Short mmCIF file of C-alpha atoms in Angstrom, two decimals:
data_model
loop_
_atom_site.label_atom_id
_atom_site.label_comp_id
_atom_site.label_asym_id
_atom_site.label_seq_id
_atom_site.Cartn_x
_atom_site.Cartn_y
_atom_site.Cartn_z
CA MET A 1 -22.00 94.63 79.39
CA SER A 2 -22.96 97.70 77.39
CA ALA A 3 -21.66 98.42 73.89
CA THR A 4 -19.50 101.27 75.23
CA HIS A 5 -17.89 98.95 77.74
CA GLN A 6 -17.32 96.31 75.09
CA ALA A 7 -15.78 98.90 72.83
CA VAL A 8 -13.45 100.05 75.62
CA TRP A 9 -12.35 96.46 76.22
CA LEU A 10 -11.88 95.84 72.55
CA PHE A 11 -9.79 98.94 71.92
CA GLY A 12 -7.88 98.34 75.09
CA GLY A 13 -7.02 94.89 73.87
CA ILE A 14 -5.88 96.19 70.53
CA ALA A 15 -3.77 98.91 72.18
CA LEU A 16 -2.12 96.31 74.42
CA THR A 17 -1.40 94.11 71.42
CA LEU A 18 0.16 97.03 69.55
CA ALA A 19 2.14 98.00 72.66
CA VAL A 20 3.61 94.51 72.85
CA ALA A 21 4.39 94.65 69.14
CA SER A 22 6.05 98.03 69.53
CA VAL A 23 8.30 96.81 72.32
CA ILE A 24 9.25 93.75 70.26
CA GLY A 25 9.94 95.93 67.23
CA ARG A 26 12.15 98.22 69.24
CA ARG A 27 14.05 95.27 70.66
CA LEU A 28 14.61 93.87 67.15
CA ALA A 29 15.85 97.25 65.95
CA ARG A 30 18.33 97.42 68.79
CA ALA A 31 19.63 93.90 68.22
CA PRO A 32 23.06 93.82 66.37
CA GLY A 33 22.46 94.85 62.69
CA GLY A 34 18.83 95.29 63.46
CA ASP A 35 18.42 98.97 62.72
CA SER A 36 19.81 98.53 59.19
CA ASN A 37 17.60 95.49 58.46
CA PRO A 38 14.94 96.52 55.92
CA ALA A 39 12.57 93.85 57.24
CA VAL A 40 12.82 95.23 60.80
CA GLU A 41 12.48 98.78 59.52
CA ASN A 42 9.37 97.88 57.59
CA LEU A 43 7.96 96.02 60.56
CA ASN A 44 8.38 99.15 62.76
CA ALA A 45 6.95 101.45 60.06
CA ARG A 46 3.92 99.12 59.91
CA ILE A 47 3.39 99.02 63.65
CA LYS A 48 3.62 102.84 63.72
CA ALA A 49 1.08 103.08 60.91
CA TRP A 50 -1.20 100.59 62.80
CA TRP A 51 -1.22 102.97 65.80
CA VAL A 52 -2.33 105.82 63.52
CA MET A 53 -5.01 103.68 61.84
CA VAL A 54 -6.38 102.37 65.11
CA ALA A 55 -6.49 105.97 66.40
CA PHE A 56 -8.55 107.02 63.35
CA ILE A 57 -11.00 104.20 63.86
CA ALA A 58 -11.29 104.85 67.54
CA ALA A 59 -11.96 108.53 66.86
CA ALA A 60 -14.66 107.57 64.31
CA PHE A 61 -16.22 105.24 66.86
CA LEU A 62 -16.28 108.05 69.44
CA VAL A 63 -18.14 110.28 66.96
CA GLY A 64 -20.62 107.40 66.33
CA GLU A 65 -22.29 106.15 63.18
CA GLY A 66 -21.73 109.36 61.24
CA GLY A 67 -18.02 109.21 62.02
CA VAL A 68 -17.68 105.66 60.77
CA ILE A 69 -19.60 106.50 57.55
CA VAL A 70 -17.35 109.48 56.92
CA LEU A 71 -14.29 107.49 57.61
CA PHE A 72 -15.11 104.84 55.11
CA ALA A 73 -16.21 107.42 52.53
CA LEU A 74 -12.76 108.98 52.83
CA ALA A 75 -11.19 105.57 52.59
CA SER A 76 -13.24 104.91 49.41
CA PHE A 77 -12.15 108.22 48.01
CA ALA A 78 -8.40 107.33 48.57
CA ALA A 79 -8.94 103.80 47.23
CA LEU A 80 -10.81 104.96 44.12
CA ARG A 81 -8.10 107.55 43.43
CA GLU A 82 -5.49 104.80 43.64
CA PHE A 83 -7.39 102.41 41.47
CA LEU A 84 -8.18 104.95 38.70
CA THR A 85 -4.58 106.21 38.65
CA LEU A 86 -3.66 102.78 37.32
CA THR A 87 -6.41 102.62 34.63
CA ASP A 88 -5.96 103.73 31.00
CA THR A 89 -8.57 106.42 30.93
CA ARG A 90 -8.52 109.21 28.29
CA ARG A 91 -9.77 112.72 28.07
CA GLY A 92 -13.17 111.48 26.95
CA ASP A 93 -13.57 109.85 30.37
CA HIS A 94 -13.13 113.08 32.30
CA MET A 95 -16.78 113.87 32.88
CA ALA A 96 -17.61 110.33 33.87
CA LEU A 97 -14.60 110.14 36.24
CA ALA A 98 -15.60 113.39 37.89
CA ALA A 99 -19.12 112.03 38.36
CA MET A 100 -17.76 108.95 40.10
CA PHE A 101 -15.80 110.98 42.59
CA PHE A 102 -18.20 113.79 43.29
CA VAL A 103 -21.66 112.28 42.71
CA VAL A 104 -21.61 108.47 42.87
CA LEU A 105 -19.32 108.16 45.95
CA PRO A 106 -21.06 110.67 48.15
CA LEU A 107 -24.43 109.54 47.01
CA GLN A 108 -23.72 105.81 47.95
CA TYR A 109 -22.58 106.81 51.42
CA TRP A 110 -25.57 109.17 51.82
CA LEU A 111 -27.88 106.32 50.99
CA ILE A 112 -26.25 104.27 53.67
CA TRP A 113 -26.62 107.17 56.14
CA ILE A 114 -30.40 107.35 55.46
CA GLU A 115 -30.47 103.53 55.51
CA TRP A 116 -32.13 103.07 52.16
CA TYR A 117 -31.11 99.48 51.60
CA GLY A 118 -33.41 99.08 48.55
CA LEU A 119 -31.45 101.67 46.72
CA TYR A 120 -27.88 101.42 48.00
CA ALA A 121 -27.81 97.73 47.23
CA ILE A 122 -28.46 98.35 43.50
CA PHE A 123 -27.45 101.95 42.94
CA ILE A 124 -23.93 101.24 41.60
CA PRO A 125 -24.33 97.81 40.04
CA VAL A 126 -27.54 98.87 38.17
CA TYR A 127 -27.79 102.66 37.73
CA VAL A 128 -24.08 103.66 37.66
CA PHE A 129 -23.49 100.63 35.42
CA LEU A 130 -25.83 102.27 32.90
CA LEU A 131 -25.02 105.87 33.66
CA GLN A 132 -21.24 105.74 33.31
CA PRO A 133 -21.10 104.44 29.70
CA ILE A 134 -23.73 107.00 28.80
CA LEU A 135 -21.45 109.79 30.10
CA VAL A 136 -18.44 108.34 28.28
CA SER A 137 -20.27 107.98 24.99
CA LEU A 138 -21.50 111.62 25.06
CA ARG A 139 -17.91 112.64 24.63
CA GLY A 140 -17.63 110.62 21.40
CA ASP A 141 -14.25 109.01 21.99
CA THR A 142 -14.72 105.34 20.96
CA GLY A 143 -11.09 104.23 21.25
CA ARG A 144 -10.86 101.21 23.59
CA PHE A 145 -14.38 102.06 24.69
CA MET A 146 -15.28 98.71 26.27
CA LEU A 147 -11.97 98.51 28.11
CA ARG A 148 -12.23 101.99 29.55
CA VAL A 149 -15.79 101.58 30.65
CA ALA A 150 -15.08 98.22 32.29
CA GLU A 151 -12.00 99.33 34.11
CA VAL A 152 -13.71 102.31 35.66
CA GLN A 153 -16.85 100.39 36.57
CA TRP A 154 -14.88 97.65 38.23
CA GLY A 155 -12.94 100.19 40.16
CA VAL A 156 -16.09 101.87 41.44
CA MET A 157 -17.60 98.43 42.42
CA VAL A 158 -14.56 97.41 44.35
CA THR A 159 -13.55 100.69 46.03
CA VAL A 160 -16.97 102.31 46.60
CA TYR A 161 -19.67 99.66 46.47
CA CYS A 162 -17.98 96.77 48.21
CA LEU A 163 -16.23 98.96 50.77
CA SER A 164 -19.40 100.82 51.66
CA HIS A 165 -20.80 97.50 52.94
CA VAL A 166 -18.70 97.98 56.03
CA PRO A 167 -20.64 101.01 57.35
CA ALA A 168 -23.74 99.47 55.81
CA LEU A 169 -23.54 97.05 58.71
CA LEU A 170 -24.84 99.90 60.86
CA THR A 171 -28.22 99.83 59.02
CA LEU A 172 -29.00 96.20 59.92
CA GLU A 173 -31.67 95.66 62.53
CA ILE A 174 -30.66 92.73 64.70
CA PRO A 175 -32.96 91.79 67.55
CA GLU A 176 -31.50 92.31 71.01
CA PHE A 177 -28.41 93.92 69.46
CA ASP A 178 -29.87 97.44 69.22
CA GLY A 179 -27.23 100.17 69.18
CA ASN A 180 -24.36 97.66 69.07
CA ASN A 181 -23.84 97.53 65.37
CA LEU A 182 -20.58 99.46 65.53
CA LEU A 183 -19.20 96.37 67.20
CA LEU A 184 -20.00 94.36 64.06
CA VAL A 185 -17.84 96.78 62.12
CA ALA A 186 -15.05 96.36 64.64
CA PHE A 187 -15.43 92.51 64.44
CA LEU A 188 -15.17 92.46 60.62
CA VAL A 189 -12.20 94.92 60.42
CA LEU A 190 -10.39 93.32 63.27
CA VAL A 191 -10.71 89.69 62.10
CA VAL A 192 -9.77 90.53 58.49
CA GLN A 193 -6.80 92.61 59.53
CA ALA A 194 -5.66 90.11 62.10
CA SER A 195 -5.80 87.47 59.34
CA ASP A 196 -3.63 89.58 57.11
CA VAL A 197 -1.03 90.11 59.84
CA LEU A 198 -1.09 86.42 60.98
CA GLN A 199 -0.77 85.15 57.42
CA TYR A 200 2.33 87.35 57.12
CA VAL A 201 3.71 86.15 60.44
CA TRP A 202 3.05 82.41 59.85
CA GLY A 203 4.36 82.74 56.31
CA LYS A 204 7.59 84.40 57.56
CA LEU A 205 7.99 81.60 60.23
CA ILE A 206 7.24 78.47 58.48
CA GLY A 207 6.17 79.40 54.88
CA ARG A 208 7.60 77.10 52.20
CA HIS A 209 4.99 76.35 49.51
CA LYS A 210 3.76 79.30 47.52
CA VAL A 211 0.02 79.43 46.76
CA ALA A 212 0.30 81.54 43.58
CA PRO A 213 3.91 82.18 42.70
CA THR A 214 3.17 84.24 39.67
CA LEU A 215 0.93 86.58 41.56
CA SER A 216 2.41 86.98 45.08
CA PRO A 217 5.71 85.47 46.32
CA SER A 218 4.78 86.24 49.86
CA LYS A 219 1.54 84.15 50.07
CA THR A 220 2.33 80.62 51.17
CA TRP A 221 0.07 77.63 52.05
CA GLU A 222 1.55 77.57 55.55
CA GLY A 223 0.83 81.25 55.97
CA LEU A 224 -2.70 80.80 54.59
CA VAL A 225 -3.68 77.87 56.81
CA GLY A 226 -1.92 79.37 59.94
CA GLY A 227 -3.38 82.77 59.39
CA VAL A 228 -6.90 81.65 58.70
CA ALA A 229 -6.86 79.25 61.62
CA SER A 230 -5.60 81.81 64.10
CA ALA A 231 -7.82 84.61 62.81
CA THR A 232 -10.80 82.22 63.05
CA ALA A 233 -9.75 81.52 66.63
CA ILE A 234 -9.63 85.33 67.37
CA GLY A 235 -13.08 85.65 65.73
CA ALA A 236 -14.47 82.91 67.91
CA ALA A 237 -12.91 84.55 71.02
CA LEU A 238 -14.63 87.81 70.07
CA TRP A 239 -18.12 86.25 70.10
CA TRP A 240 -19.06 88.40 73.12
CA ILE A 241 -19.14 91.61 71.06
CA THR A 242 -21.40 90.06 68.33
CA PRO A 243 -24.97 88.55 68.11
CA PHE A 244 -23.27 85.22 67.23
CA SER A 245 -22.65 82.17 69.34
CA ILE A 246 -19.02 80.98 69.64
CA ALA A 247 -19.39 78.48 66.79
CA GLU A 248 -21.21 81.03 64.62
CA ALA A 249 -18.53 83.69 65.30
CA ALA A 250 -15.87 81.16 64.28
CA ALA A 251 -17.77 80.26 61.07
CA MET A 252 -18.19 83.96 60.20
CA ALA A 253 -14.49 84.64 60.86
CA LEU A 254 -13.55 81.71 58.62
CA VAL A 255 -15.69 82.96 55.77
CA VAL A 256 -14.33 86.55 55.98
CA THR A 257 -10.69 85.54 56.24
CA ILE A 258 -10.98 83.26 53.20
CA MET A 259 -12.74 86.05 51.27
CA GLY A 260 -10.03 88.47 52.50
CA PHE A 261 -7.25 86.09 51.36
CA PHE A 262 -8.75 85.88 47.84
CA GLY A 263 -9.22 89.62 47.77
CA GLY A 264 -5.56 90.14 48.36
CA LEU A 265 -4.82 87.70 45.59
CA VAL A 266 -7.09 89.37 43.05
CA MET A 267 -5.69 92.83 43.81
CA SER A 268 -2.18 91.47 43.50
CA ALA A 269 -3.08 90.28 40.07
CA ILE A 270 -4.10 93.82 39.07
CA LYS A 271 -0.87 95.24 40.50
CA ARG A 272 1.10 92.62 38.54
CA ASP A 273 -0.63 93.47 35.37
CA ARG A 274 0.15 97.18 35.84
CA GLY A 275 3.74 96.57 36.91
CA VAL A 276 3.56 98.22 40.30
CA LYS A 277 4.41 96.86 43.72
CA ASP A 278 1.97 98.92 45.75
CA TRP A 279 -1.27 100.78 45.02
CA GLY A 280 0.14 104.01 46.55
CA ARG A 281 2.38 105.50 49.21
CA MET A 282 -0.25 106.73 51.55
CA ILE A 283 0.56 104.64 54.64
CA GLU A 284 4.16 104.14 55.49
CA GLY A 285 5.21 100.53 55.39
CA HIS A 286 1.81 99.40 54.03
CA GLY A 287 1.82 101.11 50.57
CA GLY A 288 -1.54 102.60 49.67
CA MET A 289 -5.08 102.48 51.05
CA LEU A 290 -5.95 99.61 48.76
CA ASP A 291 -2.96 97.58 49.93
CA ARG A 292 -4.44 97.72 53.40
CA LEU A 293 -8.11 97.37 52.38
CA ASP A 294 -7.96 94.73 49.59
CA SER A 295 -9.04 92.02 51.89
CA VAL A 296 -11.66 94.01 53.66
CA VAL A 297 -13.18 95.05 50.33
CA PHE A 298 -13.78 91.32 49.37
CA ALA A 299 -14.94 90.23 52.80
CA ALA A 300 -17.43 93.13 53.55
CA PRO A 301 -20.29 92.32 51.18
CA VAL A 302 -20.20 88.62 52.05
CA PHE A 303 -20.23 89.38 55.82
CA PHE A 304 -22.92 91.93 55.37
CA HIS A 305 -25.23 89.46 53.58
CA ALA A 306 -24.50 86.65 55.93
CA VAL A 307 -25.51 88.81 58.83
CA ARG A 308 -28.46 90.20 57.07
CA TYR A 309 -29.86 86.80 56.14
CA GLY A 310 -28.98 84.98 59.34
CA TRP A 311 -29.59 87.62 62.11
CA THR A 312 -31.99 90.36 60.97
CA ILE A 313 -35.76 90.21 61.20
CA MET B 1 3.59 144.66 54.59
CA MET B 2 3.63 142.03 57.31
CA ILE B 3 0.01 141.25 56.76
CA ALA B 4 0.39 141.03 52.99
CA ARG B 5 3.26 138.62 53.36
CA PHE B 6 1.32 136.52 55.82
CA LEU B 7 -1.68 136.40 53.45
CA ALA B 8 0.48 135.34 50.58
CA ALA B 9 2.05 132.60 52.63
CA ALA B 10 -1.38 131.40 53.79
CA THR B 11 -2.68 131.37 50.18
CA ALA B 12 0.31 129.38 49.09
CA LYS B 13 -0.34 126.87 51.89
CA LEU B 14 -4.00 126.62 50.88
CA ILE B 15 -3.21 126.03 47.22
CA THR B 16 -0.56 123.33 47.94
CA ALA B 17 -2.87 121.70 50.43
CA MET B 18 -5.68 121.57 47.84
CA ALA B 19 -3.19 120.18 45.31
CA TRP B 20 -2.29 117.49 47.83
CA VAL B 21 -5.94 116.49 48.53
CA VAL B 22 -6.53 116.02 44.85
CA THR B 23 -3.32 114.38 43.76
CA GLY B 24 -1.76 113.02 46.89
CA VAL B 25 1.53 114.12 45.24
CA THR B 26 4.77 112.32 46.21
CA ALA B 27 8.34 113.18 45.23
CA ASN B 28 10.87 110.78 43.79
CA TRP B 29 14.39 112.03 44.22
CA GLN B 30 15.79 109.58 41.73
CA GLY B 31 18.83 111.23 40.34
CA CYS B 32 19.69 113.86 43.02
CA THR B 33 18.74 115.14 46.43
CA PRO B 34 17.46 118.50 47.49
CA SER B 35 20.07 121.12 47.45
CA ALA B 36 20.28 124.85 48.49
CA SER B 37 22.59 125.86 45.63
CA PRO B 38 20.81 127.57 42.71
CA ARG B 39 19.36 125.10 40.19
CA VAL B 40 17.12 125.07 37.20
CA TYR B 41 14.31 122.51 37.47
CA PHE B 42 13.01 121.88 33.93
CA ALA B 43 9.79 119.92 33.62
CA ASN B 44 7.17 118.62 31.21
CA HIS B 45 4.16 120.95 30.96
CA GLY B 46 0.65 119.51 30.74
CA SER B 47 -1.31 121.57 33.14
CA HIS B 48 -1.44 124.99 34.87
CA GLY B 49 -0.83 123.22 38.15
CA ASP B 50 2.59 121.84 37.15
CA PHE B 51 4.65 124.44 38.96
CA VAL B 52 2.44 124.16 42.09
CA LEU B 53 3.09 120.45 42.24
CA ILE B 54 6.92 120.81 41.93
CA TRP B 55 6.92 123.71 44.32
CA SER B 56 4.87 121.80 46.94
CA VAL B 57 7.18 118.75 46.98
CA LEU B 58 10.30 120.83 47.54
CA PRO B 59 11.48 121.00 51.17
CA ALA B 60 9.94 124.11 52.76
CA LEU B 61 13.27 125.89 53.09
CA LEU B 62 13.98 125.59 49.34
CA ARG B 63 10.48 126.64 48.27
CA ARG B 64 10.93 130.30 49.22
CA ARG B 65 14.03 130.41 47.06
CA THR B 66 12.57 128.60 44.09
CA ARG B 67 10.74 130.73 41.49
CA PRO B 68 8.60 129.45 38.69
CA VAL B 69 9.20 131.04 35.29
CA ALA B 70 5.85 131.98 33.70
CA GLY B 71 4.45 133.83 30.76
CA ALA B 72 3.65 137.52 31.63
CA ASP B 73 0.77 137.65 29.13
CA TYR B 74 -1.10 134.81 30.97
CA TRP B 75 -0.32 135.70 34.55
CA GLN B 76 -1.04 139.39 34.31
CA ARG B 77 -4.45 138.97 32.71
CA ASP B 78 -6.53 139.63 35.86
CA TRP B 79 -5.93 140.41 39.59
CA VAL B 80 -6.34 136.84 40.73
CA ARG B 81 -3.63 135.63 38.41
CA ARG B 82 -1.46 138.68 39.10
CA TYR B 83 -1.75 137.89 42.85
CA ILE B 84 -1.14 134.21 42.69
CA GLY B 85 1.70 134.52 40.18
CA ALA B 86 3.61 137.44 41.63
CA SER B 87 2.76 137.56 45.30
CA VAL B 88 1.99 134.03 46.27
CA PHE B 89 4.57 132.09 44.20
CA ASN B 90 6.97 134.91 43.44
CA ALA B 91 6.94 133.90 39.76
CA LEU B 92 9.46 135.32 37.44
CA LEU B 93 7.26 136.74 34.62
CA ILE B 94 8.78 136.86 31.18
CA GLU B 95 7.49 138.26 27.96
CA ARG B 96 6.97 135.40 25.55
CA ASP B 97 6.25 137.56 22.52
CA ARG B 98 9.62 137.92 20.72
CA THR B 99 8.75 141.09 18.79
CA GLY B 100 7.83 144.06 20.99
CA ARG B 101 9.38 142.81 24.21
CA SER B 102 11.34 145.14 26.40
CA THR B 103 13.23 142.72 28.65
CA ASP B 104 15.47 139.77 27.80
CA PRO B 105 14.11 136.60 29.46
CA VAL B 106 17.47 134.88 29.53
CA GLN B 107 19.02 137.91 31.31
CA GLN B 108 16.14 137.97 33.78
CA MET B 109 16.67 134.30 34.64
CA THR B 110 20.41 134.72 34.89
CA ASP B 111 19.96 137.53 37.35
CA VAL B 112 17.68 135.46 39.58
CA LEU B 113 20.12 132.52 39.57
CA GLN B 114 23.01 134.81 40.39
CA ALA B 115 21.01 136.21 43.23
CA GLY B 116 20.96 132.71 44.73
CA SER B 117 17.44 131.54 43.82
CA SER B 118 16.43 128.48 41.80
CA LEU B 119 14.00 128.38 38.91
CA ILE B 120 11.26 126.12 37.66
CA LEU B 121 11.19 126.19 33.88
CA PHE B 122 8.93 124.50 31.21
CA PRO B 123 11.19 124.37 28.14
CA GLU B 124 8.36 123.20 25.86
CA GLY B 125 7.24 126.85 26.13
CA THR B 126 3.59 125.96 26.33
CA ARG B 127 1.28 123.28 27.70
CA ASN B 128 1.42 120.02 25.87
CA THR B 129 -2.12 119.03 24.77
CA THR B 130 -0.99 116.61 22.09
CA ASP B 131 -0.54 112.77 22.36
CA GLU B 132 3.25 113.30 22.07
CA ARG B 133 4.91 112.81 25.49
CA LEU B 134 7.03 115.91 25.08
CA LEU B 135 7.05 118.83 22.58
CA PRO B 136 10.31 120.11 21.07
CA PHE B 137 12.28 122.28 23.54
CA ARG B 138 12.68 126.04 22.94
CA GLY B 139 16.17 127.45 22.85
CA GLY B 140 16.05 129.37 26.14
CA LEU B 141 17.35 126.45 28.19
CA TYR B 142 20.53 126.35 26.10
CA HIS B 143 21.07 130.12 26.26
CA LEU B 144 20.59 130.02 30.00
CA ALA B 145 23.08 127.09 30.36
CA ARG B 146 25.60 129.09 28.37
CA ARG B 147 25.32 132.10 30.72
CA CYS B 148 25.25 130.03 33.87
CA PRO B 149 27.60 127.02 33.19
CA GLU B 150 28.01 126.32 36.91
CA VAL B 151 24.29 125.90 37.56
CA GLU B 152 22.82 122.36 37.76
CA PHE B 153 19.83 121.69 35.35
CA VAL B 154 17.58 119.04 36.92
CA PRO B 155 15.01 117.21 34.78
CA VAL B 156 11.68 116.87 36.47
CA TRP B 157 8.96 114.52 35.25
CA ILE B 158 5.43 115.19 36.36
CA GLU B 159 3.18 112.13 35.97
CA HIS B 160 -0.65 112.18 35.66
CA LEU B 161 -1.36 115.81 36.34
CA ASN B 162 -2.44 116.22 32.70
CA ARG B 163 -5.05 113.65 33.45
CA VAL B 164 -6.26 115.45 36.60
CA LEU B 165 -7.24 118.65 34.73
CA PRO B 166 -6.90 118.33 30.95
CA LYS B 167 -7.21 121.54 28.94
CA GLY B 168 -10.76 122.74 28.62
CA GLU B 169 -12.03 120.90 31.71
CA VAL B 170 -13.21 122.68 34.81
CA ILE B 171 -13.57 119.98 37.48
CA PRO B 172 -10.33 118.22 38.53
CA VAL B 173 -10.39 114.42 38.74
CA PRO B 174 -8.46 113.18 41.73
CA LEU B 175 -5.61 110.92 40.61
CA LEU B 176 -2.31 110.25 42.26
CA CYS B 177 0.57 112.22 40.84
CA THR B 178 4.32 111.77 41.18
CA VAL B 179 7.17 114.26 40.64
CA THR B 180 10.41 112.57 39.69
CA PHE B 181 13.72 114.41 39.96
CA GLY B 182 16.36 113.10 37.60
CA ALA B 183 20.17 113.44 37.49
CA PRO B 184 21.33 117.01 36.93
CA ILE B 185 23.05 117.95 33.63
CA ARG B 186 25.39 120.87 32.76
CA LEU B 187 26.44 122.30 29.42
CA LEU B 188 29.56 120.45 28.21
CA PRO B 189 32.42 122.46 26.85
CA GLY B 190 31.87 123.20 23.20
CA GLU B 191 28.46 121.57 23.14
CA GLU B 192 26.11 122.71 20.36
CA LYS B 193 22.66 124.04 21.01
CA SER B 194 20.83 121.12 19.41
CA ALA B 195 22.99 118.53 21.13
CA PHE B 196 22.36 120.08 24.55
CA LEU B 197 18.63 120.39 24.03
CA ASP B 198 18.46 116.79 22.85
CA ARG B 199 20.39 115.62 25.85
CA ALA B 200 18.09 117.61 28.17
CA ARG B 201 14.96 116.27 26.47
CA ASP B 202 16.13 112.64 26.48
CA GLY B 203 17.04 112.91 30.20
CA LEU B 204 13.57 114.19 30.90
CA LEU B 205 11.80 111.56 28.77
CA ALA B 206 13.83 108.80 30.38
CA LEU B 207 12.25 109.70 33.71
CA GLY B 208 8.80 109.26 32.43
CA THR B 209 9.41 106.19 30.39
CA ARG B 210 9.79 103.76 33.27
CA TYR B 211 6.51 104.85 34.78
CA SER B 212 4.55 105.10 31.59
CA GLU B 213 5.61 102.05 29.76
CA ARG B 214 2.75 100.02 31.24
CA HIS B 215 0.26 102.46 29.69
CA VAL B 216 1.27 101.27 26.23
#
């Protein structure tokens, strides 16, 4: 089966799943008292937003590698904007902040486009790490200097560097998998997002024991185990779009779902610290871009390196 | 005439679209809902883009009838500003210089309100570049409230736009902005100038407090 065929089957499957979810959502809303139930309303808003998000990803896939790189660059832009809105930057940071948005972000994605692994792997953690405090110190404002520098750097690491490892999957050369790398992107995003949804579903159904009550009241052990197990099963069932065997696909799915879970936990800790519920209001029912991508952000680099060390030449 | 009006509308769309790309601005109708009756929206002032942000979160129908109040000296300085101020946003230009002015700003504003339009007003009088959250209010708000006792005065807090483009900077930094509309106030019978201005200022500050507390 060619990559195009596989993509058609994959997106067909996703559309079918969403269609079933939409029907269920509409039934729930029509049930007595359903349309005034905030949980049902939120569910339907989420399903609608999923349709839009899947449409965007499908459109990017149709355009090809460039489309996926641009899509994730835009996602990084939105995520960085959300992150930096919650940091305590001052006027002295202005030049450095502008550089992050208009130089660092495009440059990172351009390096991925030209497939320069040697530089895109170290550009932000080494060069931006040094450049950003230089720019800040040039403005001479030393108040809370370390704090300001650290917050911005961490934001750029998470929202630009880590997230850019999703399209970076396109640069890997995997024997007998030529031209199919887009499917690796689909595998990663699908498994991580499925894990998020299934953790939520399992948690709602049988969740009792909270994992970290001070961080997130919605994350339960039952949800975690159920979500990770079922997302791992989905990952295994998707082995046919990957260069992995069934067991390898399951192992990969297990790793990314666990990383994804902890990503959500870490990003919740930041939101708690800042006293906000969501990162933004970009996607109805989901909050901001980072609310949707927090788990992808943490899973992407690990998945990228696992594939790179296990399957490339 | 048709073409000029179309161009002005297109420019307005372009400016508000740009503002949205940079700030992703969202509206918080906390103390009231959009209304067609004449209102005075009074807001904190940290950036030249303040009125654009308020203007762009208003429902499209109300936008046409909502006019920002702006200093004539600034908005008449060159043709770009004249065009954007007068034609695109239909700003009500007032002479800020007390001596030598030929028109009475309060009378101008009263006329506009009586004609059925709303106003966007920055009672601090100038952009706030200090570390204070809000500068003292000028008296105009009170005089306007006295002439138009039936008009609702709605406090509007703009969050983060001063970080997007601080004074003296050229490149805007994209950060999310929110525009929060508070509960309207009116001049109470017999209320003194300072009491009314304090009440208006406190009402505005209260909108920002909740959001900004975490920045302490």
